[in-house]
Amino acid sequence: MRIVSGSDMGKMDRWAIEERHIPQLLLMENAGRAVAAAAWRRLGGEGNQVVIVAGKGNNGGDGLVAARHLHQWGADVRLFLLCNPDEYQGVARENWGFIESSDIRWYVLTDKNSFYPLKLCLETAAVAVDAMLGVGFRGALENNYLLAAETLNKGRAEILAVDIPSGVNADTGEADGEAVTAMETVTFAYGKQGLYIYPGRQHAGKVGVEDISLPHEALELLERATELVDAAYAGALLPDTPVDSHKGSFGHVLAVAGSRGMTGAALLAARGALRGSAGMVTSALPDSLADGFDLAFPEGMTIALPEDKPGSLSLSAAREILAAGEGKDVLLIGPGLARDEAAPLILEEVLSAWKKPAVLDAGGLWALAQNKDIAVSAASPLVLTPHPGELALLLDTGAAQVQADRCAAARKAAEEYGAVVVLKGASSLIADPGGSLYINTTGCPALATAGSGDVLAGALAAWVARGLPPCDAAVLAVYLHGRAGDLMKEAWGGRGGLAGDIAEYLPRALRELCGEKR
């Protein structure tokens, strides 16, 4: 599903009004009626009370329209304004005229004492509509807007947000301080980025996207695409599986991984690759670790690489890796790899000669951060799979700055490194060098366990090995990995699962998605 930033939505609205001459009054009417319909479904019938808290801008105007429709349908509407009525402008002012000529009960929230009727109404109302601030909001709530958000959140009524919960940044999903936490958000024309990225996703509740007569051609104004990855989107990426397939039909992954004390990462990546649908996986480890690994993972093949000291690769390992790459479809390098002086040199030599796609994770990302020119000289398409701390290292910033605007950080890294970037975390993101962004919808805290990323790296390499373009492979692998975590939570609960268990649920997630495709 195509989604947009709040900034993009403002541009599209202006174009529709100024260039296509769509009346702004019509857009507001359609938006407000959609909100009223959603509130009515939650009210459950005539006579039930609904509270609407409206700001002074167009979001408040949408709330005024909703109030009018709900009143006409028989709801007991209590309207609370965060401005004096004479402050309304444009089409919001026109809609205030309709309210003023009706017998809807309304109040103005001016100081703390004026909030007493709102608190009382929230004790008896079935639904409260947050129509305070829209997608143009940035920063932190202040003064009466802050007090109104706190009052709504403490009330008993189910909260329905208009376009986006007040206090949430529509571009980043950030909430700088208090923000309304809704049971449902009705957003208009297209979903907004901030509704699908934490913490905005948590504040939004169930999200419904309503048509308000905005022409679809408005999307042509946008330079970059953002897609929400759900089952339908991910399912469309699945390649066919011919009935006469053999193991060679599903690709061969070469995984350079492991070091002393980190052999488990190599094992989890290999399991992720095979459980993720690859036909074969060959794991290349430091010589002293290879024999034990071979016994631990009989389903795969193992290559011993030269080492300088136990568990740490020597520079000559680069030539061995390239030789082992003959006949392989993708290179995965990094899970559990030692972070030492040789790692960047090995990575540079390998990637300057490797012609097929390569996936860099963990130690591979660390090595890249030591010499960022490696990406420039790489002969192959790259996929990077950082968590926020690793992406911060790649971008010479801090993890907090990455988290403050995950979309911008992922896009920046994809552009700078000319690579597909998977920014892991709640609502994982996939960015490609052309500027497109994909927001994943699956996953839960059950995935927050050591080794989860190693499984994802292996699963991603598997889909590249099967012939998917690197970006499509990343989108599909992230979706399935997240869904495997969801299935694990459904079976066992939110905590206690291991990364190896995530790998075991990958085939179940794939079976479910194949059913969705049919």
Short mmCIF file of C-alpha atoms in Angstrom, two decimals:
data_model
loop_
_atom_site.label_atom_id
_atom_site.label_comp_id
_atom_site.label_asym_id
_atom_site.label_seq_id
_atom_site.Cartn_x
_atom_site.Cartn_y
_atom_site.Cartn_z
CA MET A 1 0.00 0.00 0.00
CA ARG A 2 1.39 3.38 -0.98
CA ILE A 3 1.91 5.77 1.92
CA VAL A 4 3.20 9.35 2.13
CA SER A 5 4.88 11.70 4.55
CA GLY A 6 3.01 14.57 6.13
CA SER A 7 5.08 16.96 4.03
CA ASP A 8 4.10 15.10 0.86
CA MET A 9 0.45 15.20 1.83
CA GLY A 10 0.54 18.98 2.20
CA LYS A 11 2.04 19.29 -1.28
CA MET A 12 -0.63 17.00 -2.74
CA ASP A 13 -3.46 18.90 -1.04
CA ARG A 14 -2.23 22.22 -2.39
CA TRP A 15 -1.91 20.78 -5.90
CA ALA A 16 -5.45 19.37 -5.81
CA ILE A 17 -6.89 22.71 -4.70
CA GLU A 18 -4.79 25.07 -6.82
CA GLU A 19 -4.18 23.04 -9.98
CA ARG A 20 -7.13 20.67 -10.20
CA HIS A 21 -9.56 23.11 -8.58
CA ILE A 22 -10.96 20.58 -6.11
CA PRO A 23 -12.86 22.72 -3.57
CA GLN A 24 -11.19 22.60 -0.17
CA LEU A 25 -14.67 22.64 1.35
CA LEU A 26 -15.37 19.34 -0.46
CA LEU A 27 -12.16 17.74 0.80
CA MET A 28 -12.98 18.77 4.37
CA GLU A 29 -16.57 17.59 4.02
CA ASN A 30 -15.45 14.17 2.81
CA ALA A 31 -12.86 13.89 5.56
CA GLY A 32 -15.23 14.90 8.33
CA ARG A 33 -17.96 12.57 7.13
CA ALA A 34 -15.48 9.66 7.10
CA VAL A 35 -14.56 10.46 10.70
CA ALA A 36 -18.23 10.66 11.66
CA ALA A 37 -18.89 7.26 10.07
CA ALA A 38 -16.04 5.67 12.03
CA ALA A 39 -17.23 7.27 15.27
CA TRP A 40 -20.81 6.16 14.60
CA ARG A 41 -19.70 2.54 14.22
CA ARG A 42 -18.09 2.75 17.65
CA LEU A 43 -21.03 4.60 19.25
CA GLY A 44 -23.45 1.79 18.59
CA GLY A 45 -26.62 3.84 18.03
CA GLU A 46 -28.61 7.01 18.62
CA GLY A 47 -28.46 8.88 21.90
CA ASN A 48 -24.95 7.80 22.85
CA GLN A 49 -22.52 10.53 23.69
CA VAL A 50 -19.50 11.53 21.63
CA VAL A 51 -16.92 14.11 22.63
CA ILE A 52 -15.05 16.04 19.90
CA VAL A 53 -12.00 18.14 20.77
CA ALA A 54 -11.21 20.49 17.88
CA GLY A 55 -8.19 22.67 17.24
CA LYS A 56 -8.14 25.90 15.23
CA GLY A 57 -6.75 24.55 11.93
CA ASN A 58 -8.08 22.29 9.20
CA ASN A 59 -7.87 19.23 11.45
CA GLY A 60 -10.27 21.03 13.76
CA GLY A 61 -12.41 21.84 10.72
CA ASP A 62 -12.66 18.10 9.99
CA GLY A 63 -13.85 17.68 13.56
CA LEU A 64 -16.55 20.33 13.07
CA VAL A 65 -17.85 18.47 10.00
CA ALA A 66 -17.87 15.22 11.98
CA ALA A 67 -19.79 16.92 14.79
CA ARG A 68 -22.46 18.12 12.38
CA HIS A 69 -22.99 14.70 10.80
CA LEU A 70 -23.05 12.86 14.11
CA HIS A 71 -25.58 15.34 15.47
CA GLN A 72 -27.78 14.83 12.41
CA TRP A 73 -27.59 11.06 12.86
CA GLY A 74 -28.81 11.27 16.44
CA ALA A 75 -25.65 11.21 18.56
CA ASP A 76 -25.34 13.32 21.70
CA VAL A 77 -22.44 15.54 20.56
CA ARG A 78 -20.33 17.59 22.97
CA LEU A 79 -17.90 19.84 21.10
CA PHE A 80 -14.86 21.33 22.85
CA LEU A 81 -12.86 24.04 21.06
CA LEU A 82 -9.20 24.88 21.65
CA CYS A 83 -9.73 28.38 20.22
CA ASN A 84 -12.35 31.07 20.20
CA PRO A 85 -14.76 30.51 17.29
CA ASP A 86 -13.79 33.80 15.65
CA GLU A 87 -10.25 32.44 15.20
CA TYR A 88 -11.36 29.92 12.57
CA GLN A 89 -10.33 30.80 9.05
CA GLY A 90 -11.16 29.66 5.52
CA VAL A 91 -13.25 26.54 5.13
CA ALA A 92 -12.97 25.75 8.83
CA ARG A 93 -14.75 29.05 9.49
CA GLU A 94 -17.48 28.14 7.01
CA ASN A 95 -18.04 24.86 8.84
CA TRP A 96 -18.15 26.70 12.15
CA GLY A 97 -21.05 28.68 10.73
CA PHE A 98 -22.98 25.43 10.29
CA ILE A 99 -22.26 24.47 13.90
CA GLU A 100 -23.22 27.89 15.23
CA SER A 101 -26.62 27.72 13.58
CA SER A 102 -27.33 24.28 15.08
CA ASP A 103 -28.17 23.29 18.64
CA ILE A 104 -24.92 21.34 19.20
CA ARG A 105 -23.55 22.02 22.67
CA TRP A 106 -20.08 23.52 22.51
CA TYR A 107 -17.49 24.80 24.97
CA VAL A 108 -14.21 26.70 24.71
CA LEU A 109 -11.17 25.34 26.55
CA THR A 110 -9.37 28.43 27.78
CA ASP A 111 -7.69 27.50 31.10
CA LYS A 112 -7.45 24.57 33.50
CA ASN A 113 -10.83 25.34 35.06
CA SER A 114 -12.55 25.16 31.67
CA PHE A 115 -11.42 21.52 31.30
CA TYR A 116 -13.76 20.36 34.06
CA PRO A 117 -16.76 19.78 31.71
CA LEU A 118 -14.48 17.83 29.33
CA LYS A 119 -13.34 15.56 32.14
CA LEU A 120 -16.95 14.94 33.17
CA CYS A 121 -18.06 14.16 29.61
CA LEU A 122 -15.19 11.72 29.12
CA GLU A 123 -16.56 9.70 32.03
CA THR A 124 -19.83 9.03 30.19
CA ALA A 125 -18.99 9.36 26.48
CA ALA A 126 -18.51 6.22 24.39
CA VAL A 127 -16.16 7.89 21.90
CA ALA A 128 -13.81 10.87 21.98
CA VAL A 129 -12.61 12.37 18.69
CA ASP A 130 -9.15 13.94 18.63
CA ALA A 131 -9.36 16.68 15.97
CA MET A 132 -6.73 18.96 17.46
CA LEU A 133 -3.67 18.84 15.20
CA GLY A 134 -2.98 17.27 11.83
CA VAL A 135 -0.09 16.08 9.68
CA GLY A 136 1.63 19.46 9.63
CA PHE A 137 2.42 19.34 13.36
CA ARG A 138 6.07 19.22 14.50
CA GLY A 139 7.58 19.41 17.98
CA ALA A 140 5.91 19.01 21.35
CA LEU A 141 2.39 19.76 22.51
CA GLU A 142 2.11 22.85 24.67
CA ASN A 143 -0.36 24.76 26.82
CA ASN A 144 -4.03 23.77 26.36
CA TYR A 145 -3.19 21.33 23.56
CA LEU A 146 -0.96 19.42 25.96
CA LEU A 147 -3.60 19.53 28.68
CA ALA A 148 -6.27 18.34 26.22
CA ALA A 149 -4.13 15.37 25.14
CA GLU A 150 -3.48 14.41 28.76
CA THR A 151 -7.19 14.69 29.54
CA LEU A 152 -8.21 12.54 26.57
CA ASN A 153 -5.67 9.88 27.45
CA LYS A 154 -6.91 9.70 31.04
CA GLY A 155 -10.59 9.52 30.07
CA ARG A 156 -12.69 6.38 29.70
CA ALA A 157 -13.91 7.05 26.16
CA GLU A 158 -12.39 5.23 23.18
CA ILE A 159 -10.30 7.75 21.26
CA LEU A 160 -10.65 8.18 17.51
CA ALA A 161 -7.91 10.32 15.95
CA VAL A 162 -8.44 12.49 12.87
CA ASP A 163 -5.70 11.92 10.26
CA ILE A 164 -2.98 11.40 12.92
CA PRO A 165 -2.99 11.40 16.74
CA SER A 166 -2.19 14.89 18.00
CA GLY A 167 1.43 15.11 19.10
CA VAL A 168 2.75 12.54 16.59
CA ASN A 169 5.07 13.64 13.77
CA ALA A 170 3.53 12.42 10.50
CA ASP A 171 6.96 12.10 8.84
CA THR A 172 8.95 10.32 11.55
CA GLY A 173 6.42 8.78 13.94
CA GLU A 174 8.16 10.56 16.83
CA ALA A 175 6.18 11.90 19.77
CA ASP A 176 8.14 14.60 21.57
CA GLY A 177 6.49 14.30 24.97
CA GLU A 178 2.77 13.64 25.45
CA ALA A 179 0.72 12.52 22.44
CA VAL A 180 -2.81 11.24 22.09
CA THR A 181 -3.05 7.44 22.20
CA ALA A 182 -5.97 6.39 20.03
CA MET A 183 -7.87 3.15 19.60
CA GLU A 184 -8.35 4.04 15.92
CA THR A 185 -7.06 6.62 13.46
CA VAL A 186 -8.96 7.67 10.35
CA THR A 187 -6.47 9.09 7.87
CA PHE A 188 -7.21 10.56 4.47
CA ALA A 189 -6.25 9.68 0.88
CA TYR A 190 -3.06 7.79 1.83
CA GLY A 191 -1.57 6.40 5.01
CA LYS A 192 1.03 8.63 6.63
CA GLN A 193 4.54 7.38 7.44
CA GLY A 194 4.29 8.35 11.09
CA LEU A 195 1.30 6.06 11.61
CA TYR A 196 3.39 2.97 10.83
CA ILE A 197 6.66 3.77 12.60
CA TYR A 198 7.06 3.52 16.37
CA PRO A 199 6.14 5.23 18.57
CA GLY A 200 3.53 6.69 16.21
CA ARG A 201 2.29 3.22 15.35
CA GLN A 202 1.52 2.58 19.01
CA HIS A 203 -0.35 5.88 19.36
CA ALA A 204 -2.39 5.34 16.17
CA GLY A 205 -4.14 2.07 17.04
CA LYS A 206 -6.09 0.61 14.14
CA VAL A 207 -5.53 2.70 11.01
CA GLY A 208 -8.18 3.20 8.34
CA VAL A 209 -7.46 5.05 5.10
CA GLU A 210 -10.45 6.90 3.64
CA ASP A 211 -10.88 8.36 0.15
CA ILE A 212 -11.66 12.10 0.14
CA SER A 213 -11.68 12.65 -3.66
CA LEU A 214 -7.99 13.54 -3.96
CA PRO A 215 -6.95 12.70 -7.55
CA HIS A 216 -4.56 9.73 -7.76
CA GLU A 217 -2.39 11.72 -10.16
CA ALA A 218 -1.20 13.64 -7.11
CA LEU A 219 1.26 10.80 -6.49
CA GLU A 220 3.17 11.91 -9.58
CA LEU A 221 4.29 14.98 -7.61
CA LEU A 222 6.37 12.84 -5.30
CA GLU A 223 10.01 12.17 -6.12
CA ARG A 224 10.31 9.11 -3.86
CA ALA A 225 7.93 6.24 -3.21
CA THR A 226 7.12 4.77 0.19
CA GLU A 227 5.31 1.42 0.41
CA LEU A 228 3.71 -0.32 3.37
CA VAL A 229 4.63 -4.00 3.20
CA ASP A 230 1.68 -6.18 4.13
CA ALA A 231 0.85 -9.77 3.18
CA ALA A 232 -0.52 -8.80 -0.22
CA TYR A 233 2.58 -6.79 -1.12
CA ALA A 234 5.03 -9.42 0.13
CA GLY A 235 3.07 -12.26 -1.45
CA ALA A 236 3.31 -10.64 -4.87
CA LEU A 237 7.13 -10.90 -4.63
CA LEU A 238 7.19 -14.67 -4.19
CA PRO A 239 8.82 -16.53 -7.08
CA ASP A 240 7.16 -19.58 -8.58
CA THR A 241 8.23 -23.04 -7.40
CA PRO A 242 8.19 -25.51 -10.33
CA VAL A 243 7.15 -29.04 -9.38
CA ASP A 244 10.32 -30.48 -10.91
CA SER A 245 12.62 -28.30 -8.78
CA HIS A 246 15.80 -29.65 -7.20
CA LYS A 247 18.16 -28.16 -4.63
CA GLY A 248 20.05 -26.29 -7.32
CA SER A 249 16.83 -24.55 -8.31
CA PHE A 250 16.77 -22.66 -5.02
CA GLY A 251 20.24 -21.17 -5.06
CA HIS A 252 23.47 -21.60 -3.13
CA VAL A 253 24.53 -19.21 -0.32
CA LEU A 254 28.18 -18.73 0.66
CA ALA A 255 28.28 -17.44 4.24
CA VAL A 256 31.56 -16.09 5.62
CA ALA A 257 30.90 -16.02 9.33
CA GLY A 258 31.99 -16.93 12.82
CA SER A 259 34.91 -16.30 15.13
CA ARG A 260 36.07 -17.57 18.49
CA GLY A 261 33.07 -17.37 20.82
CA MET A 262 30.74 -16.43 17.94
CA THR A 263 30.32 -19.69 16.05
CA GLY A 264 26.65 -19.64 16.98
CA ALA A 265 26.10 -16.61 14.74
CA ALA A 266 27.42 -18.56 11.77
CA LEU A 267 25.14 -21.47 12.65
CA LEU A 268 22.06 -19.26 12.96
CA ALA A 269 22.80 -17.55 9.64
CA ALA A 270 23.14 -20.92 7.92
CA ARG A 271 19.88 -22.13 9.45
CA GLY A 272 18.20 -18.90 8.42
CA ALA A 273 19.35 -19.47 4.84
CA LEU A 274 18.05 -23.04 4.58
CA ARG A 275 14.87 -22.43 6.56
CA GLY A 276 14.46 -19.27 4.50
CA SER A 277 14.19 -21.36 1.32
CA ALA A 278 17.75 -21.59 -0.09
CA GLY A 279 18.64 -24.92 -1.66
CA MET A 280 22.20 -25.06 -0.32
CA VAL A 281 24.46 -23.16 2.04
CA THR A 282 28.22 -23.33 2.42
CA SER A 283 29.64 -21.78 5.58
CA ALA A 284 33.22 -20.52 5.49
CA LEU A 285 34.77 -20.24 8.95
CA PRO A 286 38.22 -19.83 10.49
CA ASP A 287 40.12 -23.13 10.29
CA SER A 288 40.07 -23.93 14.00
CA LEU A 289 36.25 -23.67 14.09
CA ALA A 290 35.36 -25.50 10.88
CA ASP A 291 35.39 -29.11 12.07
CA GLY A 292 33.15 -28.47 15.06
CA PHE A 293 30.77 -26.44 12.92
CA ASP A 294 30.59 -29.20 10.33
CA LEU A 295 29.40 -31.63 12.99
CA ALA A 296 26.89 -29.15 14.39
CA PHE A 297 25.25 -28.43 11.05
CA PRO A 298 25.07 -31.54 8.88
CA GLU A 299 22.55 -29.95 6.46
CA GLY A 300 25.18 -27.52 5.18
CA MET A 301 28.70 -27.63 3.80
CA THR A 302 31.74 -26.15 5.51
CA ILE A 303 34.96 -24.57 4.28
CA ALA A 304 37.97 -23.89 6.53
CA LEU A 305 39.61 -20.51 5.97
CA PRO A 306 43.19 -19.61 6.94
CA GLU A 307 43.59 -17.79 10.23
CA ASP A 308 46.30 -15.74 11.94
CA LYS A 309 45.23 -16.73 15.43
CA PRO A 310 42.53 -19.15 16.59
CA GLY A 311 39.15 -17.97 15.34
CA SER A 312 40.41 -14.92 13.42
CA LEU A 313 40.88 -14.81 9.64
CA SER A 314 44.18 -13.99 7.96
CA LEU A 315 44.52 -11.75 4.92
CA SER A 316 45.01 -14.78 2.69
CA ALA A 317 41.41 -15.78 3.50
CA ALA A 318 40.21 -13.31 0.84
CA ARG A 319 41.57 -15.45 -2.00
CA GLU A 320 40.01 -18.56 -0.46
CA ILE A 321 36.64 -16.85 -0.18
CA LEU A 322 36.70 -15.81 -3.83
CA ALA A 323 37.68 -19.32 -4.87
CA ALA A 324 34.86 -20.78 -2.77
CA GLY A 325 32.46 -18.36 -4.46
CA GLU A 326 32.62 -20.23 -7.75
CA GLY A 327 29.14 -21.56 -8.43
CA LYS A 328 27.56 -19.69 -5.51
CA ASP A 329 24.72 -17.21 -6.05
CA VAL A 330 25.21 -14.78 -3.18
CA LEU A 331 27.82 -13.90 -0.58
CA LEU A 332 26.80 -13.32 3.03
CA ILE A 333 29.63 -11.90 5.07
CA GLY A 334 29.68 -10.84 8.68
CA PRO A 335 27.59 -12.82 11.20
CA GLY A 336 29.91 -13.42 14.14
CA LEU A 337 32.96 -12.29 12.15
CA ALA A 338 35.91 -11.02 14.21
CA ARG A 339 36.34 -7.26 14.33
CA ASP A 340 40.09 -6.95 13.86
CA GLU A 341 42.59 -5.22 11.60
CA ALA A 342 42.32 -7.84 8.87
CA ALA A 343 38.53 -7.61 8.46
CA PRO A 344 38.37 -4.36 6.40
CA LEU A 345 41.24 -5.51 4.17
CA ILE A 346 39.59 -8.87 3.53
CA LEU A 347 36.27 -7.21 2.79
CA GLU A 348 37.83 -4.76 0.36
CA GLU A 349 39.68 -7.47 -1.59
CA VAL A 350 36.66 -9.74 -1.76
CA LEU A 351 34.09 -7.12 -2.77
CA SER A 352 36.34 -5.55 -5.40
CA ALA A 353 36.32 -8.87 -7.26
CA TRP A 354 32.96 -10.43 -6.29
CA LYS A 355 30.47 -9.86 -9.11
CA LYS A 356 27.25 -11.28 -7.63
CA PRO A 357 25.13 -9.73 -4.86
CA ALA A 358 26.61 -9.55 -1.37
CA VAL A 359 24.84 -9.18 1.99
CA LEU A 360 26.79 -7.49 4.80
CA ASP A 361 25.81 -8.01 8.43
CA ALA A 362 27.37 -7.49 11.86
CA GLY A 363 31.18 -7.87 11.47
CA GLY A 364 30.88 -7.11 7.77
CA LEU A 365 29.18 -3.80 8.55
CA TRP A 366 31.85 -2.97 11.11
CA ALA A 367 34.56 -3.63 8.53
CA LEU A 368 32.75 -1.39 6.02
CA ALA A 369 32.53 1.41 8.58
CA GLN A 370 36.32 1.32 8.95
CA ASN A 371 36.74 2.03 5.23
CA LYS A 372 33.59 3.38 3.63
CA ASP A 373 35.25 3.55 0.20
CA ILE A 374 34.87 -0.23 0.04
CA ALA A 375 31.27 0.30 -1.04
CA VAL A 376 32.38 2.62 -3.85
CA SER A 377 34.86 0.10 -5.23
CA ALA A 378 32.58 -2.91 -4.80
CA ALA A 379 31.89 -4.76 -8.03
CA SER A 380 28.64 -6.25 -6.77
CA PRO A 381 25.22 -5.03 -5.60
CA LEU A 382 25.28 -4.66 -1.80
CA VAL A 383 22.66 -5.22 0.88
CA LEU A 384 23.43 -3.80 4.33
CA THR A 385 21.50 -5.02 7.39
CA PRO A 386 22.32 -2.69 10.30
CA HIS A 387 20.57 -2.15 13.60
CA PRO A 388 20.40 1.54 14.70
CA GLY A 389 23.81 1.47 16.38
CA GLU A 390 25.48 0.00 13.31
CA LEU A 391 23.77 2.48 11.00
CA ALA A 392 24.94 5.30 13.26
CA LEU A 393 28.50 4.04 12.81
CA LEU A 394 28.07 3.99 9.04
CA LEU A 395 26.66 7.54 9.04
CA ASP A 396 29.05 9.02 11.64
CA THR A 397 26.21 9.96 13.96
CA GLY A 398 24.52 8.60 17.08
CA ALA A 399 21.89 5.91 17.47
CA ALA A 400 19.50 8.46 18.99
CA GLN A 401 19.76 10.59 15.86
CA VAL A 402 19.04 7.55 13.69
CA GLN A 403 15.99 6.66 15.76
CA ALA A 404 14.70 10.24 15.69
CA ASP A 405 14.11 9.94 11.93
CA ARG A 406 14.54 6.35 10.85
CA CYS A 407 13.18 6.93 7.36
CA ALA A 408 15.63 9.71 6.59
CA ALA A 409 18.56 7.75 8.07
CA ALA A 410 17.81 4.62 6.03
CA ARG A 411 17.43 6.63 2.83
CA LYS A 412 20.64 8.56 3.49
CA ALA A 413 22.65 5.37 4.01
CA ALA A 414 21.20 3.77 0.88
CA GLU A 415 22.19 6.81 -1.16
CA GLU A 416 25.66 7.23 0.34
CA TYR A 417 26.62 3.57 0.03
CA GLY A 418 24.75 2.81 -3.19
CA ALA A 419 23.22 -0.18 -1.42
CA VAL A 420 19.93 -1.61 -0.28
CA VAL A 421 19.73 -0.85 3.45
CA VAL A 422 17.67 -2.82 5.95
CA LEU A 423 17.31 -0.78 9.15
CA LYS A 424 16.27 -3.34 11.72
CA GLY A 425 14.00 -2.64 14.67
CA ALA A 426 10.31 -2.17 15.38
CA SER A 427 8.77 -1.44 11.96
CA SER A 428 11.94 -2.43 10.08
CA LEU A 429 12.69 -0.29 7.03
CA ILE A 430 14.15 -1.17 3.64
CA ALA A 431 15.61 1.63 1.53
CA ASP A 432 17.04 1.37 -1.97
CA PRO A 433 19.60 3.70 -3.58
CA GLY A 434 16.92 5.27 -5.78
CA GLY A 435 15.12 6.68 -2.74
CA SER A 436 12.24 4.21 -2.43
CA LEU A 437 11.36 3.13 1.10
CA TYR A 438 9.47 0.10 2.40
CA ILE A 439 7.96 -0.07 5.89
CA ASN A 440 7.43 -3.57 7.25
CA THR A 441 4.25 -4.42 9.15
CA THR A 442 5.21 -7.73 10.78
CA GLY A 443 7.23 -8.46 13.90
CA CYS A 444 6.94 -8.13 17.66
CA PRO A 445 9.14 -8.04 20.78
CA ALA A 446 9.56 -11.82 20.52
CA LEU A 447 12.21 -11.06 17.88
CA ALA A 448 14.27 -9.08 20.38
CA THR A 449 16.65 -11.91 21.22
CA ALA A 450 20.32 -12.56 20.55
CA GLY A 451 20.94 -14.01 17.09
CA SER A 452 17.66 -12.84 15.54
CA GLY A 453 19.57 -10.64 13.10
CA ASP A 454 21.80 -13.54 12.05
CA VAL A 455 18.71 -15.53 11.08
CA LEU A 456 17.40 -12.57 9.08
CA ALA A 457 20.72 -12.16 7.27
CA GLY A 458 20.65 -15.82 6.22
CA ALA A 459 17.03 -15.66 5.13
CA LEU A 460 17.68 -12.53 3.10
CA ALA A 461 20.64 -14.15 1.37
CA ALA A 462 18.40 -17.12 0.57
CA TRP A 463 15.94 -15.00 -1.42
CA VAL A 464 18.79 -13.31 -3.28
CA ALA A 465 20.15 -16.77 -4.08
CA ARG A 466 16.76 -17.69 -5.50
CA GLY A 467 17.10 -14.89 -8.02
CA LEU A 468 15.08 -12.05 -6.55
CA PRO A 469 16.48 -8.53 -7.02
CA PRO A 470 18.27 -7.49 -3.81
CA CYS A 471 15.62 -4.96 -2.75
CA ASP A 472 12.73 -7.40 -3.33
CA ALA A 473 14.66 -10.09 -1.48
CA ALA A 474 15.16 -7.75 1.48
CA VAL A 475 11.48 -6.75 1.58
CA LEU A 476 10.31 -10.35 1.44
CA ALA A 477 12.85 -11.66 3.97
CA VAL A 478 12.07 -8.90 6.49
CA TYR A 479 8.34 -9.57 6.16
CA LEU A 480 8.74 -13.35 6.64
CA HIS A 481 11.20 -12.95 9.51
CA GLY A 482 8.77 -10.63 11.27
CA ARG A 483 5.87 -12.97 10.64
CA ALA A 484 7.89 -15.89 12.01
CA GLY A 485 8.29 -13.89 15.21
CA ASP A 486 4.54 -13.21 15.29
CA LEU A 487 3.78 -16.93 14.90
CA MET A 488 6.27 -17.79 17.62
CA LYS A 489 4.58 -15.32 19.95
CA GLU A 490 1.16 -16.79 19.15
CA ALA A 491 2.44 -20.26 20.05
CA TRP A 492 4.64 -19.50 23.06
CA GLY A 493 3.99 -15.96 24.23
CA GLY A 494 6.00 -12.77 23.88
CA ARG A 495 9.30 -13.76 25.49
CA GLY A 496 11.50 -16.82 25.90
CA GLY A 497 11.87 -17.81 22.27
CA LEU A 498 15.35 -18.26 20.81
CA ALA A 499 16.76 -17.11 17.51
CA GLY A 500 16.91 -20.73 16.39
CA ASP A 501 13.17 -20.94 17.02
CA ILE A 502 12.63 -17.98 14.70
CA ALA A 503 14.38 -19.95 11.96
CA GLU A 504 12.07 -22.91 12.66
CA TYR A 505 9.01 -20.70 12.12
CA LEU A 506 10.22 -19.30 8.79
CA PRO A 507 8.72 -22.18 6.73
CA ARG A 508 5.38 -21.70 8.50
CA ALA A 509 5.43 -18.00 7.68
CA LEU A 510 6.23 -18.84 4.06
CA ARG A 511 3.44 -21.41 3.87
CA GLU A 512 0.98 -18.82 5.18
CA LEU A 513 2.16 -16.25 2.63
CA CYS A 514 1.92 -18.76 -0.21
CA GLY A 515 -1.69 -19.26 0.79
CA GLU A 516 -2.18 -15.49 0.68
CA LYS A 517 -0.77 -15.45 -2.85
CA ARG A 518 -3.29 -18.06 -3.98
#
